[in-house]
Short mmCIF file of C-alpha atoms and ligand atoms in Angstrom, two decimals:
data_model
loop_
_atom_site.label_atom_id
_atom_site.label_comp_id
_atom_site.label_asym_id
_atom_site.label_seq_id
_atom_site.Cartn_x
_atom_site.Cartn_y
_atom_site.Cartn_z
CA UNK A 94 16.27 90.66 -66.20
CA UNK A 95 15.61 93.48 -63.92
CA UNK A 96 17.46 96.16 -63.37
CA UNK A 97 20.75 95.56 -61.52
CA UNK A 98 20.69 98.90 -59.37
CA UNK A 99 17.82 97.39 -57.77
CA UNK A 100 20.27 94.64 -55.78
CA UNK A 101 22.45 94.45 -53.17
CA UNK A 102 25.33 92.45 -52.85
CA UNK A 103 27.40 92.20 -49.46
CA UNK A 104 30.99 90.42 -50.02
CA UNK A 105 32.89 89.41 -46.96
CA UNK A 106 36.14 88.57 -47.79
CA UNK A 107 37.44 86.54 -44.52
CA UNK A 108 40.55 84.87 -43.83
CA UNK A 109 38.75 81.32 -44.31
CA UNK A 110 35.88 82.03 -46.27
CA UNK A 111 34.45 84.07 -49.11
CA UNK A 112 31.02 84.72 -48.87
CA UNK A 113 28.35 86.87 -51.01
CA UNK A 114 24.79 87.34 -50.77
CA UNK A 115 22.76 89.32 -52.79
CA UNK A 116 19.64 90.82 -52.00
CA UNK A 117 16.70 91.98 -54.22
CA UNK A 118 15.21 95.58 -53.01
CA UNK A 119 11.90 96.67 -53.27
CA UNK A 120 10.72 100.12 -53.43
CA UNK A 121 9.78 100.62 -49.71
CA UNK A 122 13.69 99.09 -49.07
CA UNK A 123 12.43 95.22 -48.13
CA UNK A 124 14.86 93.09 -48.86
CA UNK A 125 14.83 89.43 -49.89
CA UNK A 126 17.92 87.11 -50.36
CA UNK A 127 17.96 86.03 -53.68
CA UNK A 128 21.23 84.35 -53.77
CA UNK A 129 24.37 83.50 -52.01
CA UNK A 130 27.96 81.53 -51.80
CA UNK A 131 30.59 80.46 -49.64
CA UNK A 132 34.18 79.11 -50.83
CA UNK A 133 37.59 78.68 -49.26
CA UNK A 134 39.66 82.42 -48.77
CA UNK A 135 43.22 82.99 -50.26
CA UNK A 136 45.74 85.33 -50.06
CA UNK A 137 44.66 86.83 -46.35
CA UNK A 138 46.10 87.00 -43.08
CA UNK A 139 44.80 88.33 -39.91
CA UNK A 140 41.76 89.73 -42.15
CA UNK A 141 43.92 91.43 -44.28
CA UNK A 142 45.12 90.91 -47.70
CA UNK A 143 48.60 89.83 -48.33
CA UNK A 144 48.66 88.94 -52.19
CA UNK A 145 46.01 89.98 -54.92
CA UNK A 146 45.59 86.81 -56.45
CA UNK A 147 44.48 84.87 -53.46
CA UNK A 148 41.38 86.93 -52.71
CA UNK A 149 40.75 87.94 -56.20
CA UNK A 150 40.20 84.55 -57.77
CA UNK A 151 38.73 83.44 -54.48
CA UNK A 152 35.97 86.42 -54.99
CA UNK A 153 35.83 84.96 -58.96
CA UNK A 154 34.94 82.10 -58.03
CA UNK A 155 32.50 82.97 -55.06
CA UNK A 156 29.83 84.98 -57.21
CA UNK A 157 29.87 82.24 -60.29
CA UNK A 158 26.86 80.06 -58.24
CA UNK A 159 25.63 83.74 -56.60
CA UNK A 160 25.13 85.05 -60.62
CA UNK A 161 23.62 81.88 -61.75
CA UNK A 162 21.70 81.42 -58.43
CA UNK A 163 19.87 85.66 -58.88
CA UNK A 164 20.24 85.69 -62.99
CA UNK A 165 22.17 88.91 -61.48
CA UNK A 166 25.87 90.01 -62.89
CA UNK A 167 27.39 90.85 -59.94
CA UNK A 168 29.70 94.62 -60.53
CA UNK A 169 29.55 96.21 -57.63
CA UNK A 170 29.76 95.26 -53.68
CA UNK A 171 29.79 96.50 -50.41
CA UNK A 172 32.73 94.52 -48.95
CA UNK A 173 33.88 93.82 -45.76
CA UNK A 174 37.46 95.04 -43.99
CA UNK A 175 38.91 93.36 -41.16
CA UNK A 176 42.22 93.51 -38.86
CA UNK A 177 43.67 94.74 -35.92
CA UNK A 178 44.64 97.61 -37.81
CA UNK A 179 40.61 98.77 -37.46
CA UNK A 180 40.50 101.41 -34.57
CA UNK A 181 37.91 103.99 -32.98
CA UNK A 182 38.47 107.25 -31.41
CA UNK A 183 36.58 109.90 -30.50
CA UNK A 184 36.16 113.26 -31.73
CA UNK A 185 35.16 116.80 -31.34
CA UNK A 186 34.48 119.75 -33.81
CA UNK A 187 32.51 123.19 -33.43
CA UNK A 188 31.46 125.85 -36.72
CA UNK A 189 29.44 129.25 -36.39
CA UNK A 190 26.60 128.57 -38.59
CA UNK A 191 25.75 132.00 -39.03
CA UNK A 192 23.13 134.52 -37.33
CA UNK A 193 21.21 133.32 -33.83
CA UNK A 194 17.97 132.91 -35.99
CA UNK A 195 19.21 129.99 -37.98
CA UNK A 196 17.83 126.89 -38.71
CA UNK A 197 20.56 123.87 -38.71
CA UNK A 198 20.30 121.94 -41.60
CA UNK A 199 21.86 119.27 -43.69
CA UNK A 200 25.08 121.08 -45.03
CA UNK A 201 25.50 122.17 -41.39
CA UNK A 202 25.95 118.83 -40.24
CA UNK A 203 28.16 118.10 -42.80
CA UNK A 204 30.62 121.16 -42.27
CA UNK A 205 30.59 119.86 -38.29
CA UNK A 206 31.19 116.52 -39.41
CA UNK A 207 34.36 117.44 -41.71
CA UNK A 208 35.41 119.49 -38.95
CA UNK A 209 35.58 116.64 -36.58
CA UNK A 210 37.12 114.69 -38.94
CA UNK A 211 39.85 116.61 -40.74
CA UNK A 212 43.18 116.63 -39.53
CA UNK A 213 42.74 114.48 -36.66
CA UNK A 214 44.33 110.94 -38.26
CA UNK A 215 47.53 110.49 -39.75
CA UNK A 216 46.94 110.82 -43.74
CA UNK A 217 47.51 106.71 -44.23
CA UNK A 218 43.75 105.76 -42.47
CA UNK A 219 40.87 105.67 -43.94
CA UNK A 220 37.65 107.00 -42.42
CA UNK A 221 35.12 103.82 -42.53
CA UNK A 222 32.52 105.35 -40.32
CA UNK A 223 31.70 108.96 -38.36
CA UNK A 224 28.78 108.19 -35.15
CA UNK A 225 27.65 111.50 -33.79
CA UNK A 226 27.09 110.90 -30.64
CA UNK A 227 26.10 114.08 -28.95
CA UNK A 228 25.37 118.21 -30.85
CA UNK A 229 25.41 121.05 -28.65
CA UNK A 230 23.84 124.20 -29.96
CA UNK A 231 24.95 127.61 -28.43
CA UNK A 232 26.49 125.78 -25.16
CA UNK A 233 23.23 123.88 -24.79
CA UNK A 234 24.80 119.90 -24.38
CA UNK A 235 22.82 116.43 -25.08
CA UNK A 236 21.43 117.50 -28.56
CA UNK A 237 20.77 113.90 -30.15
CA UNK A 238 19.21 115.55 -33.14
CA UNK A 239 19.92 119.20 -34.02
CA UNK A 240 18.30 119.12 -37.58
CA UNK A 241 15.83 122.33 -37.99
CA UNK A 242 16.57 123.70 -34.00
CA UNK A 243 17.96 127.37 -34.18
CA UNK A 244 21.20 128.24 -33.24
CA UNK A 245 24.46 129.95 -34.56
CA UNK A 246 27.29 127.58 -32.90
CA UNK A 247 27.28 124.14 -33.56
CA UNK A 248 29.35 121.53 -31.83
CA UNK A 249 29.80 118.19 -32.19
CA UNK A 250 31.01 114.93 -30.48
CA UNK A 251 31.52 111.98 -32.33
CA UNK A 252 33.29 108.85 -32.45
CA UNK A 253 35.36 107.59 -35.62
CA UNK A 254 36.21 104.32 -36.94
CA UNK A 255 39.20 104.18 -39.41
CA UNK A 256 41.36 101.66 -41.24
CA UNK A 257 44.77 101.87 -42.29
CA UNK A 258 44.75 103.32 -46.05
CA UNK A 259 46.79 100.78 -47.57
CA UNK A 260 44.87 97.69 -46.17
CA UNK A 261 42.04 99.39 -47.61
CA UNK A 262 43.65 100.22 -51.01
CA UNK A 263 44.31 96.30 -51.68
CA UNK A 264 41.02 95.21 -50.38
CA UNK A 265 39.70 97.45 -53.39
CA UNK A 266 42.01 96.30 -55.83
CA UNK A 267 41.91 92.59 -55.58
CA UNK A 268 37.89 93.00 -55.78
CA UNK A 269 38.40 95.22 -58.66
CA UNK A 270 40.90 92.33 -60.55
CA UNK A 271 37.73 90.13 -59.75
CA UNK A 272 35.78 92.64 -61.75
CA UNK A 273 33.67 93.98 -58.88
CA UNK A 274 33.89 97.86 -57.63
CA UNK A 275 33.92 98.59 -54.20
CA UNK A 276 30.79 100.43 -53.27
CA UNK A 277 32.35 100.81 -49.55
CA UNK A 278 34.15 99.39 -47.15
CA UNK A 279 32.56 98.61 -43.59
CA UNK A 280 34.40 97.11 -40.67
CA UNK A 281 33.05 93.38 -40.85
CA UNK A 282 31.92 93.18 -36.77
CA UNK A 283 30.12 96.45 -37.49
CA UNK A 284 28.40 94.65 -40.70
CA UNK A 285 27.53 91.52 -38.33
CA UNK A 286 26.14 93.67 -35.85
CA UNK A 287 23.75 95.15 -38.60
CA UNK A 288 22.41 91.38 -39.52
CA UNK A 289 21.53 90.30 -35.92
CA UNK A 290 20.96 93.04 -33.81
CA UNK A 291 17.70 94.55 -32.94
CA UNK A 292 17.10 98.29 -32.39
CA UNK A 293 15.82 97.52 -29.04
CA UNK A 294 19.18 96.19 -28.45
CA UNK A 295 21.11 98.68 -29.75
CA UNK A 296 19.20 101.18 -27.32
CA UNK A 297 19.71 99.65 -24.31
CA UNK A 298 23.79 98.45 -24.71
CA UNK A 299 24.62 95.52 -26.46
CA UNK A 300 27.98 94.17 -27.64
CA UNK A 301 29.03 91.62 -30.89
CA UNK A 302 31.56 89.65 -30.65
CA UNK A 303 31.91 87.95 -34.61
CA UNK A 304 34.43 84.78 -33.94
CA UNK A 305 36.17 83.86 -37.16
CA UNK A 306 39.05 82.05 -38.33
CA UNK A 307 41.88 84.26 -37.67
CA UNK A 308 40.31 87.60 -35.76
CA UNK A 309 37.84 88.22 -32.91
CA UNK A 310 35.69 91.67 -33.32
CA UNK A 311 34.24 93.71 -30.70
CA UNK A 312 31.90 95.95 -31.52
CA UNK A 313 29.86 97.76 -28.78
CA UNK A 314 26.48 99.56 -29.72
CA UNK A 315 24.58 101.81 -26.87
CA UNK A 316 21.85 104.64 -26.64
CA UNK A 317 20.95 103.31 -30.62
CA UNK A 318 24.49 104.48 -31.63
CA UNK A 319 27.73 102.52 -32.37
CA UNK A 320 30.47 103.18 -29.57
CA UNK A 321 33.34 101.02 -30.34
CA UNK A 322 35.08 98.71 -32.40
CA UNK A 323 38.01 96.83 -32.10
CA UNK A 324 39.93 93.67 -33.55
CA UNK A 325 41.73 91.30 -31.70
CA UNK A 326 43.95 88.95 -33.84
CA UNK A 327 43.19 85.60 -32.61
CA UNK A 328 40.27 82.98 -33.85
CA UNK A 329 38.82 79.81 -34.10
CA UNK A 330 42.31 79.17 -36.62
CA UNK A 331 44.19 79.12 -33.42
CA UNK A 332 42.27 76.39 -31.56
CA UNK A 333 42.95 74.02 -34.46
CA UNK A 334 46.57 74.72 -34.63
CA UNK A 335 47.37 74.43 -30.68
CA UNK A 336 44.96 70.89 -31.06
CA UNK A 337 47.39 69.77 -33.76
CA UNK A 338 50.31 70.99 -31.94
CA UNK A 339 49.35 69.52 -28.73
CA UNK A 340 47.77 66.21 -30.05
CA UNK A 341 50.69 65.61 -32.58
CA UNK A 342 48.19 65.49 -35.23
CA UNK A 343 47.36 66.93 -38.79
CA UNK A 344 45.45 69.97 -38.92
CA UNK A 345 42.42 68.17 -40.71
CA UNK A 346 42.00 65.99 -37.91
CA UNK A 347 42.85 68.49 -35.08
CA UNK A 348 39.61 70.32 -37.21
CA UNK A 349 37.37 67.36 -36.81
CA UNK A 350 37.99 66.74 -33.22
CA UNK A 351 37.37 70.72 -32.88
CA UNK A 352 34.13 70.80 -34.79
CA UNK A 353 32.65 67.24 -33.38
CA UNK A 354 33.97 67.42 -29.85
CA UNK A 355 35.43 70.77 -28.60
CA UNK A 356 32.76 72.12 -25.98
CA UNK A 357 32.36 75.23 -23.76
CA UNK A 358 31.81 73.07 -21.02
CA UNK A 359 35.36 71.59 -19.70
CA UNK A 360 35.56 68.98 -17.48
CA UNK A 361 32.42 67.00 -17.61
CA UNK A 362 33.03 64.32 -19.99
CA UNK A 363 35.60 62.06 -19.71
CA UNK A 364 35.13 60.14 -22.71
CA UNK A 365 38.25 59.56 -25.33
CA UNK A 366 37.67 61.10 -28.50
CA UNK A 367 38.08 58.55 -31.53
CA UNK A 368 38.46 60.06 -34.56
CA UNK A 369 38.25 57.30 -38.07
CA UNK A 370 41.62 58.36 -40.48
CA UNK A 371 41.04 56.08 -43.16
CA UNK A 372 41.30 52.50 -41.85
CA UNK A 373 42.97 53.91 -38.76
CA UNK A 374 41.21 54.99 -35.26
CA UNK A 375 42.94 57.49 -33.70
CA UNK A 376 42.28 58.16 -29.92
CA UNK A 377 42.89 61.47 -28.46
CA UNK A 378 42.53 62.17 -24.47
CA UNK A 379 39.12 63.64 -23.41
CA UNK A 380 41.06 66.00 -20.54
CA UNK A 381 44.31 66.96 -23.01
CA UNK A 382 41.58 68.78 -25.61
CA UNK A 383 39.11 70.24 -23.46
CA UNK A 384 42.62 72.03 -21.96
CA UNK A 385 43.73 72.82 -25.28
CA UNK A 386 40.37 74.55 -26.09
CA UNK A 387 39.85 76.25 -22.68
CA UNK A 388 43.38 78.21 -22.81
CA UNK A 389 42.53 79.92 -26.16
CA UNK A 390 39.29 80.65 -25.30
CA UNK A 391 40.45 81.68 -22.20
CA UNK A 392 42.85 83.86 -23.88
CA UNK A 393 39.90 85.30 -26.65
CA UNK A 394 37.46 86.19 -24.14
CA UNK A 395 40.25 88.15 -21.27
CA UNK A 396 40.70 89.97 -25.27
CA UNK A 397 36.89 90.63 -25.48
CA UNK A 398 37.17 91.35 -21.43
CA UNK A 399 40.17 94.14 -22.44
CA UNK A 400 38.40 95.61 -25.59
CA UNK A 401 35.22 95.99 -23.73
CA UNK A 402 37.22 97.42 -21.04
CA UNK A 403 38.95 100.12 -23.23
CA UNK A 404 35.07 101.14 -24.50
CA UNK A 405 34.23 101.45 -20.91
CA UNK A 406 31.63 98.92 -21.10
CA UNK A 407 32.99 95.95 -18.99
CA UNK A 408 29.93 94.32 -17.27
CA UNK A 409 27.88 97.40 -18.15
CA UNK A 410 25.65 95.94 -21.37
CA UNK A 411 22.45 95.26 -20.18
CA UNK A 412 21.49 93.37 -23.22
CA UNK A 413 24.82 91.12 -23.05
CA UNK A 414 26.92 90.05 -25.95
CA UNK A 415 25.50 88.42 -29.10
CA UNK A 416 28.45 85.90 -30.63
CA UNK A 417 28.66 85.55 -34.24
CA UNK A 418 31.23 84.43 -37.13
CA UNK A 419 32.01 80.77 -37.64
CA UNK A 420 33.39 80.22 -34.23
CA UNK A 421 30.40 80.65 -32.56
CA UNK A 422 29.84 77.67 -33.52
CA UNK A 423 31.97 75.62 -31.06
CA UNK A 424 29.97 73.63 -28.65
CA UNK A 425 28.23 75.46 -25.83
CA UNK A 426 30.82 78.19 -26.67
CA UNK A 427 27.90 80.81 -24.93
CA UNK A 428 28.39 79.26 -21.53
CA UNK A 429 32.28 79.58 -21.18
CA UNK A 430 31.84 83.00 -22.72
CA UNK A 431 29.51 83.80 -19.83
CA UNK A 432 31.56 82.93 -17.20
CA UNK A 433 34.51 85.28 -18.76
CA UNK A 434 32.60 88.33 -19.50
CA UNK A 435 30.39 88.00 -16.99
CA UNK A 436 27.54 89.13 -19.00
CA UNK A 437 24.43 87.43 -21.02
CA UNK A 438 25.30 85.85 -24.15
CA UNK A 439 23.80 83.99 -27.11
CA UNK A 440 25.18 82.73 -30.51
CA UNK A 441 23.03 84.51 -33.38
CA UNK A 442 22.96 84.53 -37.07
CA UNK A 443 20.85 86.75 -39.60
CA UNK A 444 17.03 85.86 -39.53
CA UNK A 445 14.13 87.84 -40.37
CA UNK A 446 14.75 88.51 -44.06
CA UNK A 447 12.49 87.17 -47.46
CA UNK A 448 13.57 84.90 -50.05
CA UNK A 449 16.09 82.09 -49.43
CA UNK A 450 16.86 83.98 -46.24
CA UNK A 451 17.33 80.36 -44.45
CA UNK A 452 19.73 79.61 -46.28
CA UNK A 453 22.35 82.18 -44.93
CA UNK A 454 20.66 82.21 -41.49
CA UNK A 455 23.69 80.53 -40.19
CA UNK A 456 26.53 82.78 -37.51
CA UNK A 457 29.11 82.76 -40.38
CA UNK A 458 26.62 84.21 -42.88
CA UNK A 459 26.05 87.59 -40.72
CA UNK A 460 28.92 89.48 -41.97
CA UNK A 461 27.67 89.06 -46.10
CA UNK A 462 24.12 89.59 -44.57
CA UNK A 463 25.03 92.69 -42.66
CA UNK A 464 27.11 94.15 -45.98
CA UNK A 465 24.03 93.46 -48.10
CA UNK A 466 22.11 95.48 -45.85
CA UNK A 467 24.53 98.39 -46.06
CA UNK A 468 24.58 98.14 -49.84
CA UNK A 469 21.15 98.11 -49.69
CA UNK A 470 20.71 101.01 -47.44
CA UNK A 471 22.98 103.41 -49.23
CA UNK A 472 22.45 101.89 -53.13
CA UNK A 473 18.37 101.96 -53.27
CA UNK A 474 16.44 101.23 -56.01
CA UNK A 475 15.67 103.99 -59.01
CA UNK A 476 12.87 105.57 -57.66
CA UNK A 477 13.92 105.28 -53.97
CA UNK A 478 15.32 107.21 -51.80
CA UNK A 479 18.94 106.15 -49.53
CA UNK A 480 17.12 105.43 -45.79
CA UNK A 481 17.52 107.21 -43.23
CA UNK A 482 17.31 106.14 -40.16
CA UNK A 483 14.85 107.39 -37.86
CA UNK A 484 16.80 109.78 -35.85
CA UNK A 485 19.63 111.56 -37.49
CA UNK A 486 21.53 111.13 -40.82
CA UNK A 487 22.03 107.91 -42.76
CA UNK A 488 25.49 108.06 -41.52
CA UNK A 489 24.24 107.02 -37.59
CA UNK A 490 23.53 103.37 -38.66
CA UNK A 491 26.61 101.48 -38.70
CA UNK A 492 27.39 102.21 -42.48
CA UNK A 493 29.90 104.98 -43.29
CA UNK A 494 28.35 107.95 -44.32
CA UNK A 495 27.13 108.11 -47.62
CA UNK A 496 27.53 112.01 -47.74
CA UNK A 497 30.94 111.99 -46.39
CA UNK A 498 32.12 109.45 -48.80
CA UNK A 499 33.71 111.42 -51.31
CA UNK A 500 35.03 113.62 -48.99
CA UNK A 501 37.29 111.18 -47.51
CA UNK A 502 38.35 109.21 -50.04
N1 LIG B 250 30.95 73.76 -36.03
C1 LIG B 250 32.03 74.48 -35.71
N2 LIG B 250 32.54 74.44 -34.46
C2 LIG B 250 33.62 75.16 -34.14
N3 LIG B 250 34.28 75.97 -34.99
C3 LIG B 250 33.81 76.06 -36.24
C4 LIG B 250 32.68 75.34 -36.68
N4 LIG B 250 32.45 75.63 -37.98
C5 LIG B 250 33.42 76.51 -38.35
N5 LIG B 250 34.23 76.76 -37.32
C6 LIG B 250 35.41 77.64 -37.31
O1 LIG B 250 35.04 78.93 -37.74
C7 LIG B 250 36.17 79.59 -38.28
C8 LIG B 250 35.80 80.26 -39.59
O2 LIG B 250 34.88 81.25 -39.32
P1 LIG B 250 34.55 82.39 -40.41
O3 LIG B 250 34.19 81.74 -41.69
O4 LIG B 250 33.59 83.31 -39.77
O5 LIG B 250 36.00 83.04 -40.54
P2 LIG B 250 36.55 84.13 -41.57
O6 LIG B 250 35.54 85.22 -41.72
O7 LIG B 250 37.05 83.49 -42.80
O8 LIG B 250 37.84 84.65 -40.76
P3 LIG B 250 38.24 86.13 -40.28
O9 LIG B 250 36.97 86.82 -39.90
O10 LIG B 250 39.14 85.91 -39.12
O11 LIG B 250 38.93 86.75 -41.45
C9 LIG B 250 37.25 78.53 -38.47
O12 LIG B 250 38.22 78.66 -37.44
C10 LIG B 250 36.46 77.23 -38.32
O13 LIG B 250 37.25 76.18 -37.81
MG1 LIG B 251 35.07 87.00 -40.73
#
């Protein structure tokens, strides 16, 4: 067996679903999947955990087929936190680095970034992420990249994405009961967006949307950098629910007629919908559950529509939205969403990568995919070094910084 170190394993605990995939890292950082699993959540709510034992047999249970799949024993993970509780601000902080001749270096980005970041959040969040946005060096504004310029006052801008502590705390603990340490903790849209996004994308303005069960993330990325996240605390969960309200039907059923018939496009069929419950057929009105559907989409997308909004990016992405999570799934979901953000959008899931990479290329698998990533971007292999990206620090790529970790913890 090799040696574990040289894995990844992303584990996205959702509200629905528990998923892991593991990744096998080679020296120059290529990763191939090499295993993965998906079983039914427990113990969540909203994306956050509401009793130990739900998620943590739920995660047991999850990396059994991953273990035997990758001949791997699964210890460590970087996992996945979700909620409404999931915020981003921005930030400011300036340090005298010392006489005009200096050069700035890594510890000086470091002190700037502690700066920012101390005393600015109430002492019960967690920092999941710092994004330097823009240095400026002796008054000089719009440094992207002030490594090795000269300079004796450094200031930065920055944007922060934090959790609330205790959220945090028992997403750590009911891994740990399941036997697995928590590498980190990354906000699950900002993992997503990791697993489907190109750099291209991220330069010119992009947004992710990841549609799960219970929660709708925003995440907005521009100018290569992440801008914004935010949670809104409404999902594909709630379709089901109104269907079965509405329809007088069991959820089960009101799931079926979601999965087989629910569409983006209202209106244009007028078809009954006959669903087979045992030797029954029950018959549901065509124009009753293309309302149902339209009012809570209607009511996720004027969400998207507010968060995007709030990161002053309504209507300004020029490379659109990307959907993702299990709900992207629905039907032709892309064309309502279109019409409500006014804006391109596609449906994607996490391509590109070796191994049994097909097998997770699927819009519910990009949150495990995007986590692997991150583990394997900040855990490399003996012999390798943590990647930076090509600009700035490690820390400017979605994943929380890797040098601020223990500082904040
Ligand atoms: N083919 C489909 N069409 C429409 N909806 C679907 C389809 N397949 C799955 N879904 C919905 O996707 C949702 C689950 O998505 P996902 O697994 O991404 O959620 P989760 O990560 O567990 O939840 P959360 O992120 O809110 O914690 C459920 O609401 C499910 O009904
Ligand atoms: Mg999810």
């Amino acid at each position: 067996m090799e040696e574990k170190s040289r894995f990844a394993v992303g584990l996205d605990v959702g509200t629905s679903n528990i998923r892991a995939v593991i990744g096998s890292v080679d020296r120059d950082g290529n990763v191939s999947v090499v295993g993965y699993s998906e079983v039914p959540s427990g113990g969540m709510r909203k994306g956050v955990v509401v009793n130990l034992a739900g998620p943590a047999n739920a995660i047991d249970v999850c990396l059994k087929p991953v273990e035997d799949m990758s001949g791997i024993q699964v210890n460590a993970a970087t996992i996945g936190i979700n909620g409404s509780h999931i915020l981003s601000a921005k930030t400011e902080g300036m340090i005298a680095v010392g006489t005009t001749d200096h050069e700035i270096d890594e510890a000086d980005l470091d002190r700037v970034d502690q700066v920012a970041a101390t005393g600015k959040f109430p002492a019960n969040r967690e920092i999941l992420d710092l994004v330097p946005y823009s240095y400026s060096l002796d008054g000089q504004t719009g440094i992207r990249d002030p490594l090795g310029m000269t300079g004796s006052r450094l200031e930065i801008k920055a944007s922060i994405i934090s959790a609330l502590l205790p959220y945090c705390d028992n997403l750590r603990k009911a891994a740990e009961m399941a036997k697995v340490q928590t590498e980190r903790l990354v906000s699950t849209v900002v993992a997503s967006a990791r697993a489907v996004l190109t750099s291209q994308q991220m330069e010119n303005g992009v947004g992710v949307v990841d549609l799960g069960a219970t929660t709708t993330g925003v995440a907005v990325y521009d100018e290569g950098d992440l801008q914004y996240v935010g949670v809104i605390p409404i999902g594909g969960n709630d379709i089901t629910k109104d269907l079965a309200t509405i329809l007088k039907t069991i959820p089960e059923v009101a799931e079926e007629i979601k999965i087989r018939f629910a569409t983006g496009r209202f209106g244009e069929n007028e078809k009954d919908i006959v669903i087979k419950q045992g030797r029954e057929e029950l018959t549901f009105p065509r124009a009753k559950v293309d309302e149902v559907v339209e009012a809570r989409l209607e009511e996720i997308f004027e969400g998207v529509r507010k968060e995007l909004k709030r990161a002053n990016y309504d209507k300004r992405l020029p490379e659109g939205i990307v959907l993702t999570g299990g709900a992207a799934k629905l039907r032709d979901i892309e064309i309502y969403a279109r019409s409500q953000v006014e804006l391109a959008v596609r449906v994607s899931a996490p391509t590109g990568l070796g191994g049994v990479s097909e097998s997770v290329a699927k819009p519910e698998y990009a949150t495990a995919v995007g986590l692997m990533l991150t583990s394997a971007q900040f855990n490399p292999a003996p012999g390798q070094n943590a990647k930076k990206s090509s600009k700035k620090s490690s820390k400017s790529k979605g994943g929380p910084l890797s040098r601020f970790f223990g500082f904040f913890k």
